[in-house]
PDB file of C-alpha atoms and ligand atoms in Angstrom:
ATOM      1  CA  MET A 415      13.553  -9.332 -12.654  1.00 75.00           C
ATOM      2  CA  THR A 416      10.706  -6.862 -12.776  1.00 91.00           C
ATOM      3  CA  ALA A 417       9.072  -5.740  -9.583  1.00 96.00           C
ATOM      4  CA  LEU A 418       5.377  -6.129  -8.944  1.00 97.00           C
ATOM      5  CA  ILE A 419       4.160  -2.691  -7.849  1.00 98.00           C
ATOM      6  CA  THR A 420       1.221  -2.595  -5.436  1.00 98.00           C
ATOM      7  CA  SER A 421      -0.497   0.381  -3.795  1.00 98.00           C
ATOM      8  CA  PHE A 422      -2.523   0.436  -0.591  1.00 98.00           C
ATOM      9  CA  VAL A 423      -5.563   2.633  -1.176  1.00 97.00           C
ATOM     10  CA  ASN A 424      -8.543   3.725   0.913  1.00 94.00           C
ATOM     11  CA  PRO A 425      -9.415   7.418   1.192  1.00 92.00           C
ATOM     12  CA  LYS A 426     -10.617   6.880   4.758  1.00 91.00           C
ATOM     13  CA  GLY A 427      -7.904   7.549   7.349  1.00 93.00           C
ATOM     14  CA  GLY A 428      -7.282   4.791   9.886  1.00 92.00           C
ATOM     15  CA  SER A 429      -8.465   2.060   7.526  1.00 92.00           C
ATOM     16  CA  GLY A 430      -5.230   0.061   7.884  1.00 95.00           C
ATOM     17  CA  LYS A 431      -3.253   1.085   4.778  1.00 97.00           C
ATOM     18  CA  THR A 432      -0.005   1.734   6.636  1.00 98.00           C
ATOM     19  CA  VAL A 433      -0.266  -1.261   8.955  1.00 98.00           C
ATOM     20  CA  ALA A 434      -0.895  -3.514   5.953  1.00 98.00           C
ATOM     21  CA  ALA A 435       1.824  -1.945   3.775  1.00 98.00           C
ATOM     22  CA  VAL A 436       4.495  -2.167   6.485  1.00 98.00           C
ATOM     23  CA  ASN A 437       3.708  -5.731   7.508  1.00 98.00           C
ATOM     24  CA  LEU A 438       3.231  -7.112   4.021  1.00 98.00           C
ATOM     25  CA  ALA A 439       6.506  -5.478   2.920  1.00 98.00           C
ATOM     26  CA  ALA A 440       8.414  -6.721   5.999  1.00 98.00           C
ATOM     27  CA  GLY A 441       6.839 -10.186   5.820  1.00 98.00           C
ATOM     28  CA  ILE A 442       7.768 -10.655   2.167  1.00 98.00           C
ATOM     29  CA  ALA A 443      11.287  -9.274   2.727  1.00 98.00           C
ATOM     30  CA  ASP A 444      11.637 -11.828   5.529  1.00 98.00           C
ATOM     31  CA  LEU A 445      11.030 -14.544   2.913  1.00 98.00           C
ATOM     32  CA  SER A 446      14.234 -13.342   1.136  1.00 98.00           C
ATOM     33  CA  TYR A 447      12.575 -11.276  -1.597  1.00 98.00           C
ATOM     34  CA  LYS A 448      13.987  -7.803  -2.306  1.00 98.00           C
ATOM     35  CA  VAL A 449      11.336  -5.300  -1.289  1.00 98.00           C
ATOM     36  CA  LEU A 450      10.980  -1.513  -1.507  1.00 98.00           C
ATOM     37  CA  LEU A 451       8.342   0.391   0.458  1.00 98.00           C
ATOM     38  CA  ILE A 452       7.549   3.888  -0.840  1.00 97.00           C
ATOM     39  CA  ASP A 453       5.930   6.100   1.774  1.00 96.00           C
ATOM     40  CA  LEU A 454       3.803   8.533  -0.209  1.00 96.00           C
ATOM     41  CA  ASP A 455       2.102  10.017   2.855  1.00 95.00           C
ATOM     42  CA  ALA A 456       3.222  13.368   4.306  1.00 92.00           C
ATOM     43  CA  HIS A 457       2.577  11.931   7.785  1.00 93.00           C
ATOM     44  CA  ALA A 458       5.362   9.417   7.029  1.00 94.00           C
ATOM     45  CA  SER A 459       3.661   6.814   9.255  1.00 96.00           C
ATOM     46  CA  ALA A 460       5.155   3.889   7.352  1.00 97.00           C
ATOM     47  CA  SER A 461       8.652   5.358   7.715  1.00 96.00           C
ATOM     48  CA  LEU A 462       8.124   5.895  11.445  1.00 95.00           C
ATOM     49  CA  ALA A 463       6.676   2.376  11.851  1.00 97.00           C
ATOM     50  CA  LEU A 464       9.981   1.081  10.463  1.00 97.00           C
ATOM     51  CA  GLY A 465      11.962   3.127  12.968  1.00 95.00           C
ATOM     52  CA  LEU A 466      13.087   5.750  10.435  1.00 94.00           C
ATOM     53  CA  LYS A 467      12.952   9.440  11.297  1.00 86.00           C
ATOM     54  CA  LYS A 468      11.492  12.172   9.116  1.00 80.00           C
ATOM     55  CA  ASP A 469      14.265  14.188   7.503  1.00 75.00           C
ATOM     56  CA  PRO A 470      14.437  17.815   6.552  1.00 68.00           C
ATOM     57  CA  LEU A 471      14.949  18.242   2.776  1.00 65.00           C
ATOM     58  CA  PRO A 472      15.940  16.761   0.328  1.00 68.00           C
ATOM     59  CA  SER A 473      12.971  14.455   0.048  1.00 80.00           C
ATOM     60  CA  LEU A 474      10.841  12.226  -2.113  1.00 86.00           C
ATOM     61  CA  ALA A 475       8.557  15.222  -2.777  1.00 84.00           C
ATOM     62  CA  GLY A 476      11.397  17.165  -4.359  1.00 82.00           C
ATOM     63  CA  ALA A 477      12.350  14.159  -6.458  1.00 85.00           C
ATOM     64  CA  LEU A 478       8.847  13.983  -7.901  1.00 88.00           C
ATOM     65  CA  ILE A 479       8.969  17.483  -9.344  1.00 86.00           C
ATOM     66  CA  ALA A 480      12.692  17.760 -10.111  1.00 85.00           C
ATOM     67  CA  ASP A 481      15.138  15.805 -12.252  1.00 80.00           C
ATOM     68  CA  ASP A 482      16.425  13.755  -9.282  1.00 85.00           C
ATOM     69  CA  GLU A 483      16.355   9.972  -9.455  1.00 88.00           C
ATOM     70  CA  LEU A 484      14.208   8.116  -6.923  1.00 93.00           C
ATOM     71  CA  TYR A 485      17.177   5.774  -6.507  1.00 93.00           C
ATOM     72  CA  ASP A 486      19.025   8.476  -4.553  1.00 91.00           C
ATOM     73  CA  PHE A 487      16.314   8.501  -1.886  1.00 92.00           C
ATOM     74  CA  ILE A 488      16.393   4.792  -1.052  1.00 94.00           C
ATOM     75  CA  GLU A 489      17.348   3.899   2.522  1.00 94.00           C
ATOM     76  CA  GLN A 490      17.907   0.524   4.098  1.00 95.00           C
ATOM     77  CA  SER A 491      15.576  -0.368   6.958  1.00 96.00           C
ATOM     78  CA  ALA A 492      16.629  -2.448   9.954  1.00 96.00           C
ATOM     79  CA  ASN A 493      14.873  -5.412   8.274  1.00 97.00           C
ATOM     80  CA  THR A 494      17.066  -7.375   5.860  1.00 97.00           C
ATOM     81  CA  ASN A 495      15.952  -7.052   2.213  1.00 98.00           C
ATOM     82  CA  LEU A 496      13.578  -4.175   3.021  1.00 98.00           C
ATOM     83  CA  ASP A 497      14.415  -0.719   1.638  1.00 98.00           C
ATOM     84  CA  VAL A 498      12.345   2.417   2.102  1.00 97.00           C
ATOM     85  CA  ILE A 499      11.779   5.740   0.395  1.00 96.00           C
ATOM     86  CA  LYS A 500      10.575   7.877   3.256  1.00 95.00           C
ATOM     87  CA  GLY A 501       7.598  10.233   3.323  1.00 93.00           C
ATOM     88  CA  SER A 502       8.069  13.897   4.106  1.00 89.00           C
ATOM     89  CA  ASP A 503       6.025  16.973   5.084  1.00 87.00           C
ATOM     90  CA  ASP A 504       6.488  18.646   1.711  1.00 86.00           C
ATOM     91  CA  LEU A 505       4.545  15.879  -0.061  1.00 89.00           C
ATOM     92  CA  VAL A 506       1.536  18.102   0.668  1.00 87.00           C
ATOM     93  CA  ALA A 507       3.071  21.168  -0.966  1.00 84.00           C
ATOM     94  CA  VAL A 508       4.233  19.309  -4.059  1.00 87.00           C
ATOM     95  CA  GLN A 509       0.723  18.445  -5.173  1.00 86.00           C
ATOM     96  CA  VAL A 510      -0.067  21.671  -7.008  1.00 86.00           C
ATOM     97  CA  ALA A 511       3.186  21.390  -8.950  1.00 87.00           C
ATOM     98  CA  LEU A 512       2.344  17.797  -9.851  1.00 88.00           C
ATOM     99  CA  TYR A 513      -1.092  18.845 -11.074  1.00 84.00           C
ATOM    100  CA  ASN A 514       0.454  21.475 -13.302  1.00 84.00           C
ATOM    101  CA  GLN A 515       3.088  19.137 -14.752  1.00 82.00           C
ATOM    102  CA  LYS A 516       2.468  17.796 -18.218  1.00 80.00           C
ATOM    103  CA  GLU A 517       1.271  14.196 -17.706  1.00 86.00           C
ATOM    104  CA  GLY A 518       1.515  14.835 -13.947  1.00 89.00           C
ATOM    105  CA  LEU A 519      -0.434  11.661 -13.128  1.00 92.00           C
ATOM    106  CA  LEU A 520       2.377   9.592 -14.629  1.00 94.00           C
ATOM    107  CA  THR A 521       5.303  11.200 -12.798  1.00 94.00           C
ATOM    108  CA  LEU A 522       5.768   8.416 -10.235  1.00 95.00           C
ATOM    109  CA  LYS A 523       5.333   5.754 -12.921  1.00 95.00           C
ATOM    110  CA  ARG A 524       8.171   7.286 -14.969  1.00 93.00           C
ATOM    111  CA  LYS A 525      10.419   7.707 -11.936  1.00 94.00           C
ATOM    112  CA  ILE A 526       9.803   4.209 -10.564  1.00 95.00           C
ATOM    113  CA  ASP A 527      10.713   2.507 -13.834  1.00 92.00           C
ATOM    114  CA  ASP A 528      14.456   2.285 -13.092  1.00 90.00           C
ATOM    115  CA  LEU A 529      13.789   0.656  -9.712  1.00 95.00           C
ATOM    116  CA  LYS A 530      11.769  -2.214 -11.163  1.00 94.00           C
ATOM    117  CA  LYS A 531      14.963  -4.074 -12.064  1.00 94.00           C
ATOM    118  CA  ILE A 532      16.311  -3.961  -8.511  1.00 96.00           C
ATOM    119  CA  TYR A 533      13.328  -5.307  -6.564  1.00 98.00           C
ATOM    120  CA  ASP A 534      10.927  -8.235  -6.565  1.00 97.00           C
ATOM    121  CA  TYR A 535       8.143  -6.236  -4.918  1.00 98.00           C
ATOM    122  CA  ILE A 536       7.501  -2.506  -4.572  1.00 98.00           C
ATOM    123  CA  PHE A 537       4.746  -1.367  -2.206  1.00 98.00           C
ATOM    124  CA  ILE A 538       3.308   2.152  -2.064  1.00 98.00           C
ATOM    125  CA  ASP A 539       1.600   3.414   1.093  1.00 98.00           C
ATOM    126  CA  CYS A 540      -0.876   6.096  -0.058  1.00 97.00           C
ATOM    127  CA  PRO A 541      -2.277   9.079   1.817  1.00 96.00           C
ATOM    128  CA  SER A 542      -5.855   8.999   3.106  1.00 96.00           C
ATOM    129  CA  SER A 543      -7.380  10.960   0.236  1.00 92.00           C
ATOM    130  CA  PHE A 544      -7.869  10.801  -3.488  1.00 90.00           C
ATOM    131  CA  ASP A 545      -5.233  13.392  -4.168  1.00 92.00           C
ATOM    132  CA  VAL A 546      -2.753  13.566  -7.023  1.00 94.00           C
ATOM    133  CA  LEU A 547      -0.282  11.410  -5.056  1.00 95.00           C
ATOM    134  CA  THR A 548      -2.738   8.531  -4.722  1.00 96.00           C
ATOM    135  CA  LEU A 549      -3.597   8.870  -8.418  1.00 95.00           C
ATOM    136  CA  ASN A 550       0.132   8.759  -9.226  1.00 96.00           C
ATOM    137  CA  ALA A 551       0.481   5.617  -7.115  1.00 97.00           C
ATOM    138  CA  LEU A 552      -2.418   3.920  -8.905  1.00 96.00           C
ATOM    139  CA  CYS A 553      -1.055   4.860 -12.344  1.00 96.00           C
ATOM    140  CA  ALA A 554       2.358   3.435 -11.358  1.00 96.00           C
ATOM    141  CA  SER A 555       0.929   0.176  -9.994  1.00 97.00           C
ATOM    142  CA  HIS A 556       0.143  -3.247 -11.405  1.00 96.00           C
ATOM    143  CA  ALA A 557      -2.212  -3.890  -8.519  1.00 97.00           C
ATOM    144  CA  PHE A 558      -3.858  -2.244  -5.537  1.00 97.00           C
ATOM    145  CA  ILE A 559      -5.056  -3.463  -2.177  1.00 97.00           C
ATOM    146  CA  VAL A 560      -8.009  -1.906  -0.358  1.00 95.00           C
ATOM    147  CA  PRO A 561      -7.831  -2.431   3.420  1.00 94.00           C
ATOM    148  CA  LEU A 562     -11.304  -2.789   4.868  1.00 90.00           C
ATOM    149  CA  PRO A 563     -11.839  -2.547   8.608  1.00 86.00           C
ATOM    150  CA  CYS A 564     -15.193  -3.526  10.039  1.00 79.00           C
ATOM    151  CA  GLU A 565     -16.305   0.094   9.947  1.00 75.00           C
ATOM    152  CA  TYR A 566     -18.929   1.893   7.859  1.00 75.00           C
ATOM    153  CA  TYR A 567     -17.022   4.805   6.274  1.00 77.00           C
ATOM    154  CA  SER A 568     -14.111   2.689   5.030  1.00 75.00           C
ATOM    155  CA  THR A 569     -16.555   0.224   3.502  1.00 78.00           C
ATOM    156  CA  SER A 570     -18.510   2.945   1.707  1.00 80.00           C
ATOM    157  CA  ALA A 571     -15.178   4.344   0.428  1.00 86.00           C
ATOM    158  CA  LEU A 572     -14.569   1.051  -1.376  1.00 87.00           C
ATOM    159  CA  SER A 573     -16.943   1.902  -4.225  1.00 86.00           C
ATOM    160  CA  THR A 574     -15.250   5.308  -4.580  1.00 89.00           C
ATOM    161  CA  VAL A 575     -11.879   3.594  -5.017  1.00 92.00           C
ATOM    162  CA  VAL A 576     -13.234   1.279  -7.698  1.00 90.00           C
ATOM    163  CA  GLU A 577     -14.911   4.198  -9.532  1.00 91.00           C
ATOM    164  CA  TYR A 578     -11.706   6.242  -9.487  1.00 90.00           C
ATOM    165  CA  VAL A 579      -9.644   3.376 -10.847  1.00 93.00           C
ATOM    166  CA  ASN A 580     -12.226   2.779 -13.581  1.00 93.00           C
ATOM    167  CA  SER A 581     -12.162   6.443 -14.600  1.00 92.00           C
ATOM    168  CA  LEU A 582      -8.339   6.404 -14.740  1.00 92.00           C
ATOM    169  CA  GLU A 583      -8.519   3.230 -16.812  1.00 93.00           C
ATOM    170  CA  GLU A 584     -10.916   4.898 -19.245  1.00 94.00           C
ATOM    171  CA  LYS A 585      -8.414   7.734 -19.658  1.00 92.00           C
ATOM    172  CA  GLY A 586      -5.813   5.095 -20.519  1.00 93.00           C
ATOM    173  CA  VAL A 587      -3.431   6.103 -17.714  1.00 93.00           C
ATOM    174  CA  CYS A 588      -4.025   3.298 -15.210  1.00 93.00           C
ATOM    175  CA  HIS A 589      -3.983  -0.462 -15.612  1.00 93.00           C
ATOM    176  CA  ALA A 590      -3.959  -1.512 -11.957  1.00 95.00           C
ATOM    177  CA  SER A 591      -5.948  -4.615 -11.000  1.00 94.00           C
ATOM    178  CA  LEU A 592      -7.722  -4.990  -7.683  1.00 94.00           C
ATOM    179  CA  ALA A 593      -5.313  -7.407  -5.983  1.00 95.00           C
ATOM    180  CA  GLY A 594      -7.693  -7.781  -3.123  1.00 95.00           C
ATOM    181  CA  ILE A 595      -9.821  -6.342  -0.394  1.00 93.00           C
ATOM    182  CA  LEU A 596      -8.076  -6.951   2.899  1.00 95.00           C
ATOM    183  CA  ARG A 597     -10.469  -7.448   5.791  1.00 91.00           C
ATOM    184  CA  PHE A 598      -9.651  -6.375   9.326  1.00 89.00           C
ATOM    185  CA  TYR A 599     -11.936  -7.796  11.997  1.00 80.00           C
ATOM    186  CA  GLY A 600     -12.778  -5.679  14.999  1.00 68.00           C
ATOM    187  CA  SER A 601     -14.284  -6.721  18.282  1.00 60.00           C
ATOM    188  CA  ASN A 602     -17.030  -4.082  18.220  1.00 59.00           C
ATOM    189  CA  GLY A 603     -19.661  -6.817  17.894  1.00 59.00           C
ATOM    190  CA  VAL A 604     -21.911  -4.622  15.738  1.00 62.00           C
ATOM    191  CA  SER A 605     -23.586  -7.234  13.609  1.00 67.00           C
ATOM    192  CA  VAL A 606     -24.810  -4.786  10.959  1.00 70.00           C
ATOM    193  CA  LEU A 607     -21.157  -3.981  10.169  1.00 70.00           C
ATOM    194  CA  ASN A 608     -20.336  -7.661   9.863  1.00 74.00           C
ATOM    195  CA  GLU A 609     -23.287  -7.959   7.492  1.00 77.00           C
ATOM    196  CA  ILE A 610     -21.960  -5.080   5.375  1.00 78.00           C
ATOM    197  CA  GLN A 611     -18.558  -6.789   5.199  1.00 78.00           C
ATOM    198  CA  ASN A 612     -20.251 -10.066   4.215  1.00 81.00           C
ATOM    199  CA  GLU A 613     -22.072  -8.215   1.420  1.00 82.00           C
ATOM    200  CA  VAL A 614     -18.722  -6.890   0.181  1.00 82.00           C
ATOM    201  CA  VAL A 615     -17.373 -10.446   0.106  1.00 84.00           C
ATOM    202  CA  LYS A 616     -20.387 -11.579  -1.923  1.00 83.00           C
ATOM    203  CA  ILE A 617     -19.963  -8.772  -4.457  1.00 85.00           C
ATOM    204  CA  PHE A 618     -16.176  -8.917  -4.870  1.00 86.00           C
ATOM    205  CA  ARG A 619     -15.760 -12.679  -4.297  1.00 84.00           C
ATOM    206  CA  LYS A 620     -12.374 -13.628  -5.800  1.00 86.00           C
ATOM    207  CA  ASN A 621     -11.045 -10.121  -5.160  1.00 91.00           C
ATOM    208  CA  VAL A 622     -11.203 -10.587  -1.403  1.00 94.00           C
ATOM    209  CA  PHE A 623      -8.168 -12.005   0.393  1.00 95.00           C
ATOM    210  CA  LYS A 624      -9.013 -15.155   2.326  1.00 93.00           C
ATOM    211  CA  THR A 625      -6.796 -13.999   5.165  1.00 95.00           C
ATOM    212  CA  ILE A 626      -8.454 -11.704   7.709  1.00 93.00           C
ATOM    213  CA  ILE A 627      -6.325  -9.559  10.020  1.00 95.00           C
ATOM    214  CA  PRO A 628      -7.597  -9.865  13.600  1.00 92.00           C
ATOM    215  CA  GLU A 629      -7.582  -7.049  16.110  1.00 91.00           C
ATOM    216  CA  ASP A 630      -4.311  -7.238  18.020  1.00 94.00           C
ATOM    217  CA  LYS A 631      -3.069  -4.859  20.727  1.00 93.00           C
ATOM    218  CA  CYS A 632       0.530  -5.828  19.837  1.00 96.00           C
ATOM    219  CA  LEU A 633       0.195  -3.751  16.657  1.00 95.00           C
ATOM    220  CA  ASP A 634       0.271  -0.450  18.555  1.00 95.00           C
ATOM    221  CA  GLU A 635       3.230  -1.681  20.592  1.00 96.00           C
ATOM    222  CA  SER A 636       5.186  -2.526  17.438  1.00 97.00           C
ATOM    223  CA  ILE A 637       4.354   0.884  15.901  1.00 95.00           C
ATOM    224  CA  ILE A 638       5.707   2.637  19.022  1.00 95.00           C
ATOM    225  CA  LEU A 639       8.868   0.497  18.892  1.00 96.00           C
ATOM    226  CA  GLY A 640       9.316   1.323  15.195  1.00 96.00           C
ATOM    227  CA  GLN A 641       9.519  -2.352  14.229  1.00 97.00           C
ATOM    228  CA  PRO A 642       7.100  -4.267  11.996  1.00 98.00           C
ATOM    229  CA  LEU A 643       4.854  -6.605  13.984  1.00 98.00           C
ATOM    230  CA  VAL A 644       5.359  -9.463  11.545  1.00 98.00           C
ATOM    231  CA  THR A 645       9.075  -9.744  12.340  1.00 97.00           C
ATOM    232  CA  ASN A 646       9.153  -8.222  15.823  1.00 96.00           C
ATOM    233  CA  MET A 647       6.349 -10.255  17.432  1.00 97.00           C
ATOM    234  CA  PRO A 648       5.919 -13.125  14.971  1.00 97.00           C
ATOM    235  CA  GLU A 649       3.844 -15.177  17.419  1.00 97.00           C
ATOM    236  CA  SER A 650       1.150 -12.523  17.851  1.00 97.00           C
ATOM    237  CA  SER A 651      -2.209 -13.222  16.206  1.00 96.00           C
ATOM    238  CA  ALA A 652      -2.003 -10.360  13.668  1.00 97.00           C
ATOM    239  CA  ALA A 653       1.603 -11.259  12.757  1.00 98.00           C
ATOM    240  CA  LYS A 654       0.540 -14.839  12.016  1.00 98.00           C
ATOM    241  CA  ALA A 655      -2.287 -13.519   9.846  1.00 98.00           C
ATOM    242  CA  PHE A 656       0.086 -11.179   7.987  1.00 98.00           C
ATOM    243  CA  LYS A 657       2.410 -14.118   7.272  1.00 98.00           C
ATOM    244  CA  LYS A 658      -0.526 -16.021   5.774  1.00 98.00           C
ATOM    245  CA  LEU A 659      -1.412 -12.925   3.761  1.00 98.00           C
ATOM    246  CA  CYS A 660       2.170 -12.755   2.417  1.00 98.00           C
ATOM    247  CA  ALA A 661       1.894 -16.332   1.154  1.00 98.00           C
ATOM    248  CA  GLU A 662      -1.526 -15.633  -0.403  1.00 97.00           C
ATOM    249  CA  PHE A 663      -0.221 -12.450  -2.043  1.00 98.00           C
ATOM    250  CA  ILE A 664       2.938 -14.074  -3.452  1.00 97.00           C
ATOM    251  CA  TYR A 665       0.914 -16.985  -4.831  1.00 96.00           C
ATOM    252  CA  LYS A 666      -1.402 -14.617  -6.715  1.00 93.00           C
ATOM    253  CA  SER A 667       1.215 -12.065  -7.787  1.00 93.00           C
ATOM    254  CA  PRO A 668       2.280 -13.569 -11.174  1.00 88.00           C
ATOM    255  CA  PHE A 669      -1.286 -12.931 -12.349  1.00 86.00           C
ATOM    256  CA  TRP A 670      -1.063  -9.137 -11.864  1.00 87.00           C
ATOM    257  CA  LEU A 671       2.436  -8.958 -13.327  1.00 83.00           C
ATOM    258  CA  ARG A 672       1.093 -10.301 -16.620  1.00 71.00           C
ATOM    259  CA  PHE A 673      -0.127  -6.786 -17.371  1.00 65.00           C
ATOM    260  CA  ASP A 674       3.343  -5.196 -17.209  1.00 66.00           C
TER     261      ASP A 674
HETATM  262  N1  ADP P  55      -5.465  -5.403  13.364  1.00 78.28           N
HETATM  263  C1  ADP P  55      -5.382  -4.322  14.162  1.00 78.28           C
HETATM  264  N2  ADP P  55      -5.453  -4.446  15.509  1.00 78.28           N
HETATM  265  C2  ADP P  55      -5.375  -3.364  16.302  1.00 78.28           C
HETATM  266  N3  ADP P  55      -5.194  -2.099  15.862  1.00 78.28           N
HETATM  267  C3  ADP P  55      -5.112  -1.915  14.549  1.00 78.28           C
HETATM  268  C4  ADP P  55      -5.200  -3.002  13.610  1.00 78.28           C
HETATM  269  N4  ADP P  55      -5.060  -2.510  12.376  1.00 78.28           N
HETATM  270  C5  ADP P  55      -4.917  -1.177  12.502  1.00 78.28           C
HETATM  271  N5  ADP P  55      -4.945  -0.828  13.792  1.00 78.28           N
HETATM  272  C6  ADP P  55      -4.832   0.533  14.350  1.00 78.28           C
HETATM  273  O1  ADP P  55      -5.384   1.445  13.425  1.00 78.28           O
HETATM  274  C7  ADP P  55      -4.511   2.541  13.318  1.00 78.28           C
HETATM  275  C8  ADP P  55      -4.632   3.115  11.924  1.00 78.28           C
HETATM  276  O2  ADP P  55      -4.100   2.219  10.980  1.00 78.28           O
HETATM  277  P1  ADP P  55      -3.248   2.754   9.763  1.00 78.28           P
HETATM  278  O3  ADP P  55      -2.677   1.579   9.085  1.00 78.28           O
HETATM  279  O4  ADP P  55      -2.292   3.817  10.210  1.00 78.28           O
HETATM  280  O5  ADP P  55      -4.399   3.430   8.871  1.00 78.28           O
HETATM  281  P2  ADP P  55      -4.240   4.325   7.550  1.00 78.28           P
HETATM  282  O6  ADP P  55      -2.845   4.189   7.049  1.00 78.28           O
HETATM  283  O7  ADP P  55      -5.273   3.794   6.601  1.00 78.28           O
HETATM  284  O8  ADP P  55      -4.572   5.742   7.973  1.00 78.28           O
HETATM  285  C9  ADP P  55      -3.122   2.010  13.657  1.00 78.28           C
HETATM  286  O9  ADP P  55      -2.328   2.984  14.243  1.00 78.28           O
HETATM  287  C10 ADP P  55      -3.408   0.918  14.623  1.00 78.28           C
HETATM  288  O10 ADP P  55      -3.348   1.445  15.941  1.00 78.28           O
HETATM  289 MG1   MG P  56      -1.384   5.655   6.658  1.00 78.28          MG
END
């Protein structure tokens, strides 16, 4: 077995990276696949959304700049088949050290290699910036997902993501494919935003997931409870959409794995 590694990337905060990462990971684990979610954000929102508390050291950040194995930082979540490597505050501080490391963009890729045999799917929840952690995630990934809420700044960030990935590809350090743009629909009723999203669909066509995640108040409730919506409130509208997204993602995943 070799895991398909997928990052959730959008430099705009609040674009839905964590919500998508947590629910896709939990939804796929619920289908009996072995899944690891790596929380690469110092805010540790994905860890908290799975009911896990932030720890004092030692942490993932330390593992990235020391000789430690990532394996030692894996924790089981309350969801069967879903393991987590938690985020921690010091992920912010570790960035300068990563920059100064020889081949520092490839640190996570090297460290993650041993875990590929243990899991079917590894998901990486990235911070809301194009920092060295996000670049590490992209270099370690086969594929990346760009969550796209019906909101202007996140949409304009999409071209930045694509440009960054292209520049990493030109340097020969990144081979991640755009798995898909994941649309979130809001109820703001601003038609110009809907038009912008429709333009995105026209431009990216096959690289847009068919499934759209609807606005759903249950999502906040599930975050507060520390349980993924997709397994905690499976009848809610967003949970149903996430389950469809899981099926769509699994169906397409052999294509991205070809490039391993
Ligand atoms: N489909 C949705 N329905 C309602 N609220 C949502 C939905 N998707 C995201 N949100 C809200 O947006 C917030 C930010 O999402 P999050 O995934 O944390 O963004 P990011 O990780 O990109 O910063 C969440 O806390 C949640 O309250
Ligand atoms: Mg987040």
